[in-house]
């Protein structure tokens, strides 16, 4: 699977219902593309980790800086090594159960 | 302690030192208003929530401290949106407390339910939806901290009515943290930048809204004078240096001075301080300062390299950087560069009005006459249009926070309510609002608020019987096709003012217009003056939209 020019932005965020809209809102408002998104709570559920699959282009620096400004974003890391399979075979998630 | 959510909100606002709030009550914030009854906080009833938002802005823009406004849910909150978006683009600290339907009703399309949280995500610095009254103890101090720290901005706190009503018990009041001023700067960082400045042959300072405070302004002047660096500023930077200072280039950009736009292109070093390279300031940004190195100092890291790539940057408070850097700056006369500045200045005179006495109604002459007549520390608000640009061009602003104008969003309707906010926060100062016959109608209802509070405000309506600035674009760039910019009905503004309970005066019919204008300015309460302006007057010079700054029409 082609993965070049893509990378993962790893976000550590506070976990409450509005956080996702701040992050996705930032992407749509600033015209950035998000190719994939994966999210889950960690620890006691106070915080979550979000993985965003994005293009590696000249907008990346701005995206990261804008994400860092969000109040509920505790940490931002850019990851170049990742297993892309999860984003490309997303339909397999439900394959076994059927419904 | 045991208190309702509404009581907690009011007590916390008092502890924060809030003396005045603007707002409008409704079903979803009645508990809050009920609790306000017992408070010494003065509530100023606006007549439209956008007005309340701009009043909060007027307080904030003139003091640097967060202004507060209240609205109910649904239409109250949607009416407020423009004022919030405006605060975001101009980095103005406001805290908007919006009522929301009861928690249990959220998501049911209840009466006056809208998703205030969702709607305000893209136009706030941050926003909160409060779920329990005890959360108010952390959220309210945090909201003020966010609004006032670093690069300021608007914060919305959406509070369901059951959260206002319910009681909770708590041990102690929270403490309000001092606003954050950014990370400390190190000597090594500033030394490098100082070296660049000392070595430059042709430096120019570009000052933005981030340095529009007393402290920063004094430091900029010190830096500029020590090293002889010409200073230009954006509209949000107006007031950081007097336009009459020998090193002032005046305003940059679309309606800035020709010599600022020209000299900056000859610079070998641009020192951008708290400025964000807005397109109204830079013109086509790729053409802007192509041949100079850029030092960019901004408290918001995401502004650095956003529009212009910086050769040297510091993500810190410009005020702190200036303070640290000045000891390393060498005295330099820069005779050649300053000569070049003087040369351009005489080759390219800025805007000129007809000799005073010849055409007293020329907008620039009216502005100059008013400026001569009011105290130097007066606060000037404007609406949006030609009148705004004329004021920005010729009013001799010497002090930060004295020019309040919607710069980033360019919102017509800003002037009157912002002037009210300014007058509320500065009861001993004179406030003058320059408006247009288009803009004033966008928040005309707030003349009632002005009257009710008997504020010391003179509203000057520059009446050119058109949406002048748009008409100007049609004249210059749309083959004089004046679609929808010429008013057919001509409202009697002084009569409207009187109907709202404030004095109204019309210079069109006065025998001694200048004397009448001066009398109006001396009148202690609110007055509106209709000033006839020739429809064909234009704001010049001007950068054609999409053109580089140096090619100005004049
Ligand atoms: C809310 C809003 N709507 C539309 C505009 C577009 N606009 C910019 S200037 C202007 C004309 C303003 O007319 P007026 O207030 O009479 O001022 P003048 O230019 O005539 O001095 C308009 C319509 C705007 N800036 N804000």
mmCIF file of N, CA and C and ligand atoms in Angstrom, chain B residues 384-387 410 412 436-439 442 464 466-470, ligand 1:
data_model
loop_
_atom_site.group_PDB
_atom_site.id
_atom_site.type_symbol
_atom_site.label_atom_id
_atom_site.label_comp_id
_atom_site.label_asym_id
_atom_site.label_seq_id
_atom_site.Cartn_x
_atom_site.Cartn_y
_atom_site.Cartn_z
ATOM 1 N N UNK B 384 -17.093 51.057 9.794
ATOM 2 C CA UNK B 384 -16.263 50.518 8.722
ATOM 3 C C UNK B 384 -16.608 51.175 7.398
ATOM 4 N N UNK B 385 -15.606 51.647 6.725
ATOM 5 C CA UNK B 385 -15.828 52.290 5.434
ATOM 6 C C UNK B 385 -14.806 53.383 5.220
ATOM 7 N N UNK B 386 -15.155 54.315 4.331
ATOM 8 C CA UNK B 386 -14.233 55.411 4.032
ATOM 9 C C UNK B 386 -13.913 56.225 5.276
ATOM 10 N N UNK B 387 -14.965 56.523 6.053
ATOM 11 C CA UNK B 387 -14.763 57.365 7.239
ATOM 12 C C UNK B 387 -13.713 56.741 8.160
ATOM 13 N N UNK B 410 -13.618 43.806 9.925
ATOM 14 C CA UNK B 410 -14.213 44.943 9.214
ATOM 15 C C UNK B 410 -15.718 44.952 9.344
ATOM 16 N N UNK B 412 -19.178 46.490 9.923
ATOM 17 C CA UNK B 412 -20.054 47.660 10.048
ATOM 18 C C UNK B 412 -20.961 47.432 11.258
ATOM 19 N N UNK B 436 -20.647 56.044 9.475
ATOM 20 C CA UNK B 436 -21.121 56.402 8.138
ATOM 21 C C UNK B 436 -22.623 56.225 8.088
ATOM 22 N N UNK B 437 -23.229 56.779 7.066
ATOM 23 C CA UNK B 437 -24.693 56.664 7.005
ATOM 24 C C UNK B 437 -25.124 55.230 6.671
ATOM 25 N N UNK B 438 -24.181 54.400 6.250
ATOM 26 C CA UNK B 438 -24.480 52.977 6.095
ATOM 27 C C UNK B 438 -24.305 52.246 7.416
ATOM 28 N N UNK B 439 -23.106 52.354 7.972
ATOM 29 C CA UNK B 439 -22.768 51.593 9.181
ATOM 30 C C UNK B 439 -23.659 51.903 10.375
ATOM 31 N N UNK B 442 -26.547 49.827 11.282
ATOM 32 C CA UNK B 442 -26.376 48.420 11.665
ATOM 33 C C UNK B 442 -26.440 48.189 13.171
ATOM 34 N N UNK B 464 -22.500 60.466 3.255
ATOM 35 C CA UNK B 464 -22.233 60.633 1.822
ATOM 36 C C UNK B 464 -23.314 59.962 0.986
ATOM 37 N N UNK B 466 -24.265 57.126 0.643
ATOM 38 C CA UNK B 466 -23.889 55.904 -0.073
ATOM 39 C C UNK B 466 -23.084 54.979 0.837
ATOM 40 N N UNK B 467 -22.938 53.752 0.367
ATOM 41 C CA UNK B 467 -21.998 52.815 0.986
ATOM 42 C C UNK B 467 -20.650 53.159 0.354
ATOM 43 N N UNK B 468 -20.047 54.219 0.909
ATOM 44 C CA UNK B 468 -18.965 54.900 0.217
ATOM 45 C C UNK B 468 -17.787 54.039 -0.205
ATOM 46 N N UNK B 469 -17.286 53.210 0.704
ATOM 47 C CA UNK B 469 -16.078 52.466 0.364
ATOM 48 C C UNK B 469 -16.357 51.443 -0.736
ATOM 49 N N UNK B 470 -17.555 50.890 -0.722
ATOM 50 C CA UNK B 470 -17.909 49.930 -1.766
ATOM 51 C C UNK B 470 -18.110 50.681 -3.084
HETATM 52 C C1 LIG C 1 -21.483 43.927 8.256
HETATM 53 C C2 LIG C 1 -20.853 44.367 6.983
HETATM 54 N N1 LIG C 1 -21.546 44.276 5.829
HETATM 55 C C3 LIG C 1 -20.984 44.693 4.670
HETATM 56 C C4 LIG C 1 -19.725 45.201 4.648
HETATM 57 C C5 LIG C 1 -19.083 45.649 3.334
HETATM 58 N N2 LIG C 1 -18.804 47.098 3.389
HETATM 59 C C6 LIG C 1 -17.586 47.559 3.667
HETATM 60 S S1 LIG C 1 -17.531 49.225 3.721
HETATM 61 C C7 LIG C 1 -19.161 49.335 3.337
HETATM 62 C C8 LIG C 1 -19.816 50.678 3.204
HETATM 63 C C9 LIG C 1 -19.921 51.405 4.478
HETATM 64 O O1 LIG C 1 -20.731 52.529 4.280
HETATM 65 P P1 LIG C 1 -20.763 53.693 5.336
HETATM 66 O O2 LIG C 1 -20.914 53.153 6.693
HETATM 67 O O3 LIG C 1 -21.789 54.694 4.906
HETATM 68 O O4 LIG C 1 -19.323 54.295 5.265
HETATM 69 P P2 LIG C 1 -18.576 55.122 4.100
HETATM 70 O O5 LIG C 1 -17.728 54.145 3.363
HETATM 71 O O6 LIG C 1 -19.627 55.720 3.236
HETATM 72 O O7 LIG C 1 -17.766 56.126 4.843
HETATM 73 C C10 LIG C 1 -19.721 48.072 3.162
HETATM 74 C C11 LIG C 1 -21.115 47.811 2.778
HETATM 75 C C12 LIG C 1 -19.039 45.246 5.879
HETATM 76 N N3 LIG C 1 -17.780 45.677 5.971
HETATM 77 N N4 LIG C 1 -19.625 44.853 7.036
#
